[in-house]
Coordinates of C-alpha atoms and ligand atoms in Angstrom, one line a residue:
Chain A
M1 CA 92.8 5.6 27.6
A2 CA 90.7 3.9 25.0
I3 CA 91.4 5.3 21.6
D4 CA 94.5 5.8 19.6
T5 CA 94.5 9.6 19.4
R6 CA 96.6 11.6 17.0
V7 CA 97.8 14.9 18.5
I8 CA 99.0 17.3 15.8
L9 CA 100.6 20.7 16.3
I10 CA 100.0 23.2 13.6
C11 CA 102.8 25.7 13.6
S12 CA 104.9 28.0 11.4
G13 CA 107.4 30.2 13.1
K14 CA 106.3 33.3 11.2
G15 CA 103.0 34.9 12.0
G16 CA 100.0 35.3 9.8
V17 CA 100.8 32.4 7.3
G18 CA 97.5 30.6 7.9
K19 CA 97.8 28.3 10.9
T20 CA 94.5 29.2 12.5
T21 CA 92.7 28.9 9.2
L22 CA 94.1 25.5 8.6
T23 CA 93.3 24.3 12.1
A24 CA 89.7 25.4 11.7
N25 CA 89.2 23.9 8.2
L26 CA 91.0 20.7 9.0
G27 CA 88.9 20.4 12.2
I28 CA 85.7 20.7 10.2
S29 CA 86.9 18.2 7.5
L30 CA 88.0 15.6 10.0
A31 CA 84.8 15.9 12.0
R32 CA 82.8 15.5 8.8
Q33 CA 84.7 12.3 7.9
G34 CA 83.4 11.0 11.2
F35 CA 86.3 11.5 13.5
T36 CA 85.8 13.1 16.9
T37 CA 88.1 16.1 16.8
A38 CA 89.2 18.6 19.4
V39 CA 90.8 21.9 18.3
L40 CA 92.9 23.5 21.1
D41 CA 93.7 27.2 20.9
A42 CA 97.2 27.4 22.2
D43 CA 97.6 31.0 21.1
F44 CA 96.8 32.5 24.5
G45 CA 98.1 35.9 23.6
L46 CA 96.1 36.5 20.4
R47 CA 93.3 33.9 20.5
N48 CA 91.1 33.8 17.4
L49 CA 90.3 30.2 16.6
D50 CA 86.9 30.7 18.4
L51 CA 86.2 33.6 16.0
L52 CA 87.0 31.6 12.9
L53 CA 84.8 28.8 14.0
G54 CA 82.0 31.2 14.9
L55 CA 82.0 30.0 18.5
E56 CA 83.1 33.1 20.4
N57 CA 79.7 33.8 21.9
R58 CA 79.3 30.3 23.3
I59 CA 82.4 30.2 25.4
V60 CA 81.8 30.0 29.1
Y61 CA 85.0 28.3 30.5
T62 CA 88.4 28.0 29.0
A63 CA 91.5 25.8 29.3
Q64 CA 92.5 28.0 32.2
E65 CA 89.6 27.0 34.4
V66 CA 90.1 23.4 33.5
L67 CA 93.8 23.6 34.7
E68 CA 92.8 25.4 37.8
E69 CA 90.2 22.8 38.4
E70 CA 87.4 25.3 38.5
C71 CA 85.4 23.3 36.0
R72 CA 85.4 19.9 34.3
L73 CA 86.8 19.5 30.8
D74 CA 83.4 18.8 29.2
Q75 CA 82.1 22.1 30.6
A76 CA 84.8 24.0 28.9
L77 CA 84.6 22.2 25.5
V78 CA 82.4 24.1 23.0
K79 CA 80.7 21.8 20.5
H80 CA 80.3 23.1 17.0
K81 CA 76.7 23.8 15.9
Q82 CA 76.7 21.9 12.6
E83 CA 79.6 19.5 13.1
S84 CA 78.9 17.8 16.4
N85 CA 82.1 15.8 16.1
L86 CA 84.1 18.9 16.5
S87 CA 84.8 20.7 19.8
L88 CA 86.9 23.7 20.7
L89 CA 88.8 24.1 23.9
P90 CA 89.2 27.9 24.1
A91 CA 92.4 29.7 25.2
G92 CA 92.3 31.3 28.6
N93 CA 93.2 34.9 29.1
P94 CA 96.6 36.2 28.0
R95 CA 97.9 36.3 31.6
M96 CA 98.1 32.5 31.4
L97 CA 101.3 33.0 29.5
D98 CA 103.0 34.1 32.8
W99 CA 102.5 30.8 34.6
L100 CA 101.7 28.1 31.9
K101 CA 104.3 25.3 31.8
P102 CA 104.9 22.5 29.3
D103 CA 103.4 20.1 31.9
D104 CA 100.2 22.1 32.0
M105 CA 99.8 21.6 28.2
K106 CA 100.5 17.9 28.6
R107 CA 97.8 17.6 31.2
I108 CA 95.2 19.3 29.0
V109 CA 96.2 17.2 26.0
D110 CA 96.1 14.0 28.0
M111 CA 92.6 14.8 29.0
L112 CA 91.5 15.5 25.4
K113 CA 93.2 12.3 24.3
E114 CA 90.7 10.2 26.3
Q115 CA 87.8 11.5 24.3
F116 CA 88.9 12.4 20.8
N117 CA 90.4 10.7 17.7
Y118 CA 92.2 13.9 16.8
V119 CA 93.6 16.8 18.8
L120 CA 94.7 19.7 16.7
I121 CA 96.7 22.4 18.5
D122 CA 96.7 25.9 17.0
C123 CA 100.2 27.1 17.8
P124 CA 101.2 30.8 18.4
A125 CA 103.7 32.3 16.1
G126 CA 107.4 32.5 17.2
V127 CA 109.7 30.0 18.7
E128 CA 109.4 31.1 22.3
D129 CA 107.6 29.7 25.3
G130 CA 104.2 29.5 23.7
F131 CA 105.6 27.3 20.9
K132 CA 107.7 25.3 23.4
N133 CA 104.7 24.6 25.7
A134 CA 102.6 23.5 22.8
M135 CA 105.4 21.3 21.4
A136 CA 105.8 19.5 24.7
A137 CA 102.3 18.1 24.4
T138 CA 102.4 16.9 20.8
Q139 CA 103.5 13.8 18.8
E140 CA 103.3 15.0 15.3
A141 CA 103.3 18.4 13.5
I142 CA 102.2 20.2 10.4
V143 CA 104.3 23.2 9.5
V144 CA 102.5 25.9 7.5
T145 CA 104.4 28.2 5.3
N146 CA 104.0 30.6 2.4
P147 CA 106.0 30.7 -0.8
E148 CA 108.1 33.6 0.6
V149 CA 111.7 33.6 1.6
S150 CA 111.1 34.9 5.2
A151 CA 108.3 32.4 5.9
V152 CA 110.4 29.5 4.6
R153 CA 113.4 30.6 6.7
D154 CA 111.2 30.6 9.9
A155 CA 109.6 27.3 9.0
D156 CA 113.1 25.8 8.7
R157 CA 114.0 27.1 12.2
V158 CA 110.8 25.5 13.5
I159 CA 111.5 22.2 11.8
G160 CA 114.9 22.1 13.4
L161 CA 113.4 22.5 16.8
L162 CA 110.7 19.9 16.1
N163 CA 113.4 17.5 15.0
T164 CA 115.5 18.0 18.1
N165 CA 112.4 17.3 20.2
S166 CA 111.7 14.0 18.3
I167 CA 108.4 15.2 17.0
K168 CA 107.4 13.0 14.0
P169 CA 106.1 12.9 11.4
V170 CA 106.5 16.5 10.5
Q171 CA 104.6 17.4 7.3
L172 CA 104.4 20.6 5.2
V173 CA 101.5 22.7 4.0
L174 CA 102.3 25.4 1.5
N175 CA 99.6 28.1 1.8
R176 CA 98.6 31.1 -0.3
V177 CA 99.9 29.6 -3.6
R178 CA 99.3 31.9 -6.5
P179 CA 99.7 29.9 -9.7
K180 CA 100.2 32.9 -12.0
M181 CA 103.0 34.4 -9.8
M182 CA 104.6 31.0 -9.6
A183 CA 104.6 30.6 -13.3
N184 CA 106.1 34.0 -13.8
Q185 CA 108.8 33.2 -11.2
E186 CA 107.7 36.1 -9.0
M187 CA 107.2 33.7 -6.1
L188 CA 109.2 30.8 -4.8
S189 CA 108.2 27.6 -6.6
I190 CA 107.0 24.5 -4.9
D191 CA 110.4 22.8 -5.6
D192 CA 112.2 25.8 -4.1
V193 CA 110.3 25.4 -0.9
T194 CA 110.5 21.6 -0.6
D195 CA 114.2 21.6 -1.6
I196 CA 115.1 23.7 1.4
L197 CA 112.7 22.3 3.9
A198 CA 113.1 18.7 2.9
L199 CA 109.7 17.6 4.3
P200 CA 106.9 15.6 2.8
L201 CA 104.3 17.9 1.3
L202 CA 100.9 17.3 2.9
G203 CA 99.3 19.8 0.6
L204 CA 99.1 23.1 -1.2
V205 CA 96.4 25.7 -0.5
L206 CA 95.6 28.2 -3.2
E207 CA 95.2 31.8 -2.5
D208 CA 91.5 32.4 -2.4
E209 CA 89.4 35.5 -1.5
Q210 CA 86.8 33.2 -0.1
V211 CA 89.1 32.5 2.8
I212 CA 88.8 36.1 4.0
V213 CA 85.0 36.2 3.5
S214 CA 84.6 33.0 5.5
T215 CA 86.9 34.2 8.2
N216 CA 84.7 37.3 8.7
R217 CA 81.6 35.2 8.8
G218 CA 82.9 32.7 11.3
E219 CA 82.2 29.8 9.0
P220 CA 85.3 27.9 7.8
L221 CA 85.2 27.4 4.0
T222 CA 85.0 23.6 4.3
L223 CA 81.7 24.0 6.2
N224 CA 79.6 25.5 3.4
S225 CA 81.6 26.6 0.4
V226 CA 83.2 23.2 -0.4
N227 CA 83.6 24.2 -4.1
S228 CA 85.9 27.1 -3.5
P229 CA 89.5 26.5 -4.6
A230 CA 91.0 26.7 -1.1
A231 CA 88.2 24.5 0.4
K232 CA 89.1 21.7 -1.9
C233 CA 92.7 22.0 -0.9
Y234 CA 91.8 21.8 2.8
L235 CA 89.6 18.7 2.2
N236 CA 92.4 17.0 0.3
I237 CA 94.8 17.7 3.1
A238 CA 92.4 16.1 5.6
K239 CA 92.1 13.0 3.4
R240 CA 95.9 12.7 2.9
L241 CA 96.2 12.9 6.7
Q242 CA 94.3 9.7 6.7
G243 CA 96.8 8.1 4.3
E244 CA 94.6 8.5 1.3
D245 CA 96.6 8.8 -1.9
I246 CA 95.3 12.0 -3.5
P247 CA 97.5 13.7 -6.1
L248 CA 98.7 17.3 -5.4
I249 CA 97.2 20.0 -7.6
D250 CA 99.5 21.3 -10.2
P251 CA 99.5 25.1 -9.9
A252 CA 100.3 25.4 -13.7
E253 CA 97.0 23.8 -14.5
E254 CA 95.1 26.2 -12.3
I255 CA 96.1 29.2 -14.4
S256 CA 93.8 29.2 -17.4
G257 CA 90.2 29.6 -16.4
F258 CA 89.3 27.4 -19.3
G259 CA 91.4 24.6 -18.1
A260 CA 90.0 24.7 -14.7
K261 CA 86.4 24.9 -15.9
F262 CA 87.0 22.1 -18.4
R263 CA 88.3 19.8 -15.7
R264 CA 85.4 20.6 -13.5
L265 CA 83.1 19.6 -16.3
M266 CA 84.9 16.3 -16.7
Q267 CA 84.5 15.5 -13.1
T268 CA 80.8 16.0 -13.0
K269 CA 78.9 12.9 -13.4
I270 CA 76.8 13.1 -16.5
F271 CA 75.0 9.8 -16.3
Chain B
M9 CA 129.2 -9.3 5.1
N10 CA 127.8 -10.4 1.8
S11 CA 130.0 -13.2 0.4
K12 CA 129.7 -11.9 -3.1
N13 CA 131.3 -8.6 -2.2
Q14 CA 135.0 -8.2 -1.4
K15 CA 136.6 -5.5 0.5
I16 CA 139.8 -4.2 -1.0
I17 CA 142.1 -2.1 1.0
I18 CA 144.2 0.5 -0.8
N19 CA 147.2 0.3 1.2
I20 CA 149.3 3.4 0.6
E21 CA 150.9 5.5 3.2
G22 CA 150.2 9.0 1.8
R23 CA 149.2 10.2 -1.5
N24 CA 152.7 10.5 -2.9
Y25 CA 153.2 6.7 -3.0
P26 CA 153.9 6.4 -6.7
N27 CA 153.0 2.7 -7.3
W28 CA 149.5 2.6 -5.8
K29 CA 147.9 1.9 -9.2
I30 CA 150.2 -1.1 -9.8
D31 CA 149.4 -2.2 -6.3
L32 CA 145.7 -2.0 -7.0
K33 CA 146.1 -3.8 -10.3
N34 CA 147.9 -6.7 -8.6
K35 CA 145.2 -7.0 -6.1
L36 CA 142.5 -7.0 -8.6
K37 CA 144.2 -9.7 -10.6
T38 CA 143.9 -12.2 -7.8
L39 CA 140.3 -11.5 -7.2
K40 CA 137.4 -13.7 -8.3
S41 CA 134.5 -11.6 -7.2
N42 CA 133.6 -8.6 -9.3
N43 CA 131.7 -6.5 -6.7
L44 CA 134.2 -4.4 -4.8
E45 CA 134.1 -2.2 -1.8
I46 CA 137.1 0.0 -1.7
D47 CA 138.5 0.8 1.7
A48 CA 140.7 3.9 1.3
K49 CA 141.5 4.2 5.0
N50 CA 142.4 7.7 5.9
I51 CA 143.8 8.7 2.5
D52 CA 142.5 11.8 0.7
L53 CA 141.4 11.0 -2.8
S54 CA 140.4 13.6 -5.3
C55 CA 137.7 13.0 -7.9
K56 CA 140.4 12.5 -10.4
E57 CA 142.0 9.8 -8.4
I58 CA 138.7 8.1 -7.8
S59 CA 137.9 8.1 -11.5
E60 CA 141.3 6.4 -12.1
I61 CA 140.4 3.7 -9.6
I62 CA 137.1 3.2 -11.2
E63 CA 138.7 2.9 -14.6
I64 CA 141.2 0.4 -13.3
A65 CA 138.4 -1.7 -11.8
N66 CA 136.6 -1.6 -15.1
Q67 CA 139.7 -3.0 -16.9
F68 CA 139.5 -6.0 -14.6
D69 CA 135.7 -6.4 -15.0
C70 CA 135.1 -5.3 -11.5
K71 CA 132.3 -3.1 -10.3
I72 CA 132.8 -0.8 -7.4
I73 CA 129.7 -0.6 -5.2
C74 CA 131.0 1.5 -2.3
F75 CA 133.9 3.6 -1.1
C76 CA 134.8 3.5 2.6
S77 CA 137.1 6.0 4.1
S78 CA 137.8 8.1 7.2
S79 CA 138.8 10.9 4.9
P80 CA 136.0 13.4 4.4
K81 CA 137.6 14.5 1.1
T82 CA 137.4 10.9 -0.3
I83 CA 133.8 10.6 0.8
V84 CA 132.8 13.9 -0.8
S85 CA 134.7 13.0 -4.0
S86 CA 133.2 9.6 -4.4
Q87 CA 129.7 10.9 -3.6
S88 CA 130.0 13.6 -6.2
L89 CA 130.8 11.0 -8.8
G90 CA 127.6 9.2 -7.8
Y91 CA 129.2 6.4 -5.8
K92 CA 127.8 5.1 -2.5
S93 CA 130.2 5.9 0.3
Q94 CA 130.6 5.2 3.9
F95 CA 132.3 7.4 6.4
I96 CA 134.4 5.5 8.9
I97 CA 135.1 7.1 12.2
E98 CA 138.6 6.2 13.2
S99 CA 139.3 4.6 16.5
S100 CA 142.7 5.6 17.8
S101 CA 143.5 2.3 19.4
K102 CA 143.9 0.5 16.1
N103 CA 146.7 0.7 13.6
T104 CA 149.2 2.4 15.7
S105 CA 152.0 3.2 13.4
D106 CA 153.5 6.5 14.6
E107 CA 152.8 8.4 11.5
H108 CA 149.2 7.3 11.7
K109 CA 148.9 8.5 15.3
K110 CA 150.2 11.9 14.4
N111 CA 147.6 12.2 11.7
L112 CA 144.8 11.3 14.0
T113 CA 145.6 13.9 16.6
F114 CA 145.8 16.5 13.8
S115 CA 142.3 15.8 12.4
K116 CA 139.6 15.6 15.0
T117 CA 136.8 15.2 12.5
H118 CA 133.3 16.0 13.7
F119 CA 130.5 14.3 11.8
H120 CA 127.0 15.4 11.4
Q121 CA 124.2 13.6 9.5
G122 CA 121.1 15.5 8.4
T123 CA 120.2 19.0 7.3
V124 CA 121.6 21.8 9.3
R125 CA 118.6 24.2 9.6
S126 CA 118.1 27.9 10.0
G127 CA 119.2 29.1 13.5
E128 CA 121.4 26.0 14.1
Y129 CA 125.1 26.3 14.7
L130 CA 127.7 23.5 14.3
E131 CA 131.3 23.8 15.4
S132 CA 134.3 21.5 15.3
P133 CA 137.8 21.7 16.8
G134 CA 139.1 19.8 13.7
D135 CA 137.5 19.1 10.4
L136 CA 133.8 19.0 10.0
L137 CA 132.0 16.6 7.7
I138 CA 128.3 17.1 7.1
L139 CA 126.1 14.7 5.2
G140 CA 123.2 16.9 4.3
D141 CA 122.4 20.5 3.4
V142 CA 123.4 23.6 5.3
N143 CA 120.3 25.8 4.9
P144 CA 120.0 29.6 4.7
G145 CA 120.2 31.0 8.2
A146 CA 122.4 28.1 9.5
K147 CA 126.1 28.5 10.4
V148 CA 128.9 25.9 10.4
S149 CA 132.4 26.5 11.6
A150 CA 135.6 24.4 12.0
E151 CA 139.2 25.0 13.0
G152 CA 140.1 22.7 10.0
N153 CA 138.4 22.0 6.8
I154 CA 134.6 21.8 6.1
F155 CA 133.2 19.1 3.8
I156 CA 129.5 19.3 3.0
W157 CA 128.0 16.3 1.3
G158 CA 125.1 18.4 0.2
R159 CA 124.4 22.1 -0.5
L160 CA 126.0 25.0 1.3
L161 CA 123.3 27.7 1.4
G162 CA 124.1 29.3 4.8
I163 CA 127.3 30.5 6.3
A164 CA 130.5 28.5 6.6
H165 CA 133.8 29.4 8.4
A166 CA 136.8 27.1 7.9
G167 CA 140.1 27.7 9.7
S168 CA 138.2 29.5 12.4
K169 CA 141.3 29.9 14.6
G170 CA 143.3 31.4 11.7
N171 CA 144.4 28.4 9.6
S172 CA 144.4 30.0 6.1
K173 CA 145.1 26.7 4.4
A174 CA 141.7 25.4 5.4
K175 CA 139.2 24.7 2.7
I176 CA 135.4 24.4 2.3
S177 CA 134.0 21.9 -0.1
A178 CA 130.4 21.1 -1.0
L179 CA 128.4 19.4 -3.7
Q180 CA 126.9 22.8 -4.3
L181 CA 128.4 26.1 -3.0
S182 CA 125.9 28.9 -2.9
P183 CA 126.5 30.3 0.5
V184 CA 125.3 33.6 1.9
Q185 CA 128.8 34.1 3.2
L186 CA 132.1 32.2 3.2
R187 CA 134.9 32.7 5.7
I188 CA 138.3 31.2 5.7
A189 CA 140.6 32.2 8.5
K190 CA 140.2 36.0 8.7
K191 CA 138.9 36.4 5.1
V192 CA 135.3 37.0 4.4
A193 CA 133.5 36.7 1.0
R194 CA 130.0 37.0 0.0
G195 CA 128.5 34.1 -1.9
P196 CA 128.6 34.1 -5.7
K197 CA 125.6 35.7 -7.5
E198 CA 125.2 33.1 -10.2
K199 CA 123.9 29.7 -9.5
P200 CA 126.7 27.1 -9.8
Q201 CA 126.7 24.3 -12.3
L202 CA 125.0 21.2 -10.8
G203 CA 126.7 17.9 -10.4
L204 CA 130.2 19.2 -9.8
A205 CA 131.6 19.3 -6.3
E206 CA 133.2 22.7 -5.6
Q207 CA 135.8 23.9 -3.2
A208 CA 136.7 27.3 -1.7
R209 CA 140.2 28.2 -0.5
I210 CA 142.5 31.1 -0.2
D211 CA 144.6 31.8 -3.1
S212 CA 146.9 34.9 -3.1
E213 CA 144.9 36.6 -0.3
E214 CA 141.5 36.0 -1.9
I215 CA 138.8 33.4 -1.4
I216 CA 138.3 31.6 -4.7
I217 CA 135.9 28.8 -5.7
S218 CA 136.8 26.1 -8.1
P219 CA 135.7 22.6 -9.1
L220 CA 137.0 20.0 -6.6
E221 CA 138.7 18.0 -9.3
T222 CA 141.5 20.4 -10.0
T223 CA 142.9 20.1 -6.5
Ligands
ATP15 N1 94.7 30.5 1.3 C1 94.4 31.8 1.6 N2 94.0 32.7 0.7 C2 93.7 33.9 1.1 N3 93.9 34.4 2.4 C3 94.3 33.6 3.3 C4 94.6 32.2 3.0 N4 95.1 31.6 4.2 C5 95.1 32.6 5.1 N5 94.6 33.8 4.6 C6 94.4 35.0 5.4 O1 95.6 35.3 6.1 C7 95.4 35.9 7.3 C8 96.1 35.1 8.4 O2 95.6 33.8 8.5 P1 95.6 33.1 9.9 O3 95.0 33.9 11.0 O4 95.1 31.7 9.7 O5 97.2 33.0 10.2 P2 97.9 32.5 11.5 O6 99.2 31.8 11.0 O7 97.0 31.8 12.4 O8 98.3 33.9 12.1 P3 98.9 34.2 13.6 O9 100.3 33.9 13.5 O10 98.6 35.6 13.8 O11 98.1 33.3 14.5 C9 93.9 35.9 7.5 O12 93.4 37.2 7.2 C10 93.4 34.9 6.5 O13 92.1 35.2 6.0
MG16 MG1 96.6 32.2 14.5

């Protein structure tokens, strides 16, 4: 055990709120900042972290073979093509769900801890065994939610479970923020969400079509499209995770195209 | 304890003791320090009574920095007026006047600190005091009264074994559903006024919500 590894569970309760997208983009961002980072796909039932990272075709072994001692850890790890600091440990086949125990997850994570600065665990939706196994192996957590009543309710449930298992810190990422809808009060506001969940807000991620484009290409936004609105949000989240003090975006300011363009102009170095 | 602060004990056996204000004034007269901690023992004090205490203290140039009590009602009242308060869990071995003992067996207060989150369920065989919010999707239940030093946004059931005198108080009452004894009510549609503690109780067969002060 050489390095002080941070093991972070990325979870939500409700499905489809953006856990896997956050895991992939955070993985790329941290790797780019120079940290050796492993992303672990703990969603054995519906694995797709490999797809988002564009690594599907390079998988030979998975966490399953590592646990069954049919291969070594480094044989199963898939290194990212462009960001060599980033590696994926793929999920085994869905039948793993039948026998996997919390201790198995701990074993896998302990192995990863020996080599990496960061271990990010992409958690399955729900609060059943998949979540409980993943939680057993983690120290801290990021809860992802959307500004919707049902997503917030499920996030609250998950936070309760994380608290009773002494996971800390637990931080919040609010994904798919639409400034216009928020301004028109058609969507829960940031205050509505943080009031209920009572967690420190690690960041907001704006709704961004580019996310979908990048998903289909297997290239996380933070890899090549760093100027897209969501990519900036992901980069800021990675920096805040390091303790950098970066102010949150104000959705109200993102509304007028002019305002946004104007600010971008101001940020460009002219001299 | 900080030597600058003094602890004053309001020594009244029950709320009907008529001279408690005089008693308090006499105590304040003899004091040199002007930072006070009021220890209200197990006495229930309403917001109105606490305001009166604060006023009396002001007359003697004293500043109250904290209320201590083993009565959840006193804690909630002082908190809603913006005063720091400390909940004291009574130990039954001390202060063994018979009357006191009887009170103790009657109120088995359970105490919970922190937010009660969706899916969580708290239960008490006596009163229930919560320092934190009760979130949507959470449920709290007590055979006696429920005091929430925070917002009630989930479901609360007071008098769960049929005590229709049980009450539910909170700094903000916007529950999904309220139950007292066998009565069920849906939460009010409009958002309540902020900054006023509220109380729900049964009045002529109906659950009504009113500001805590009037009781
Ligand atoms: N900020 C965003 N803007 C637009 N679309 C987004 C955003 N974040 C996520 N999405 C889209 O939402 C869908 C679900 O995202 P993702 O797969 O990351 O969620 P998940 O929480 O991992 O889902 P599951 O619970 O099924 O594992 C994807 O199609 C993704 O492209
Ligand atoms: Mg996913």
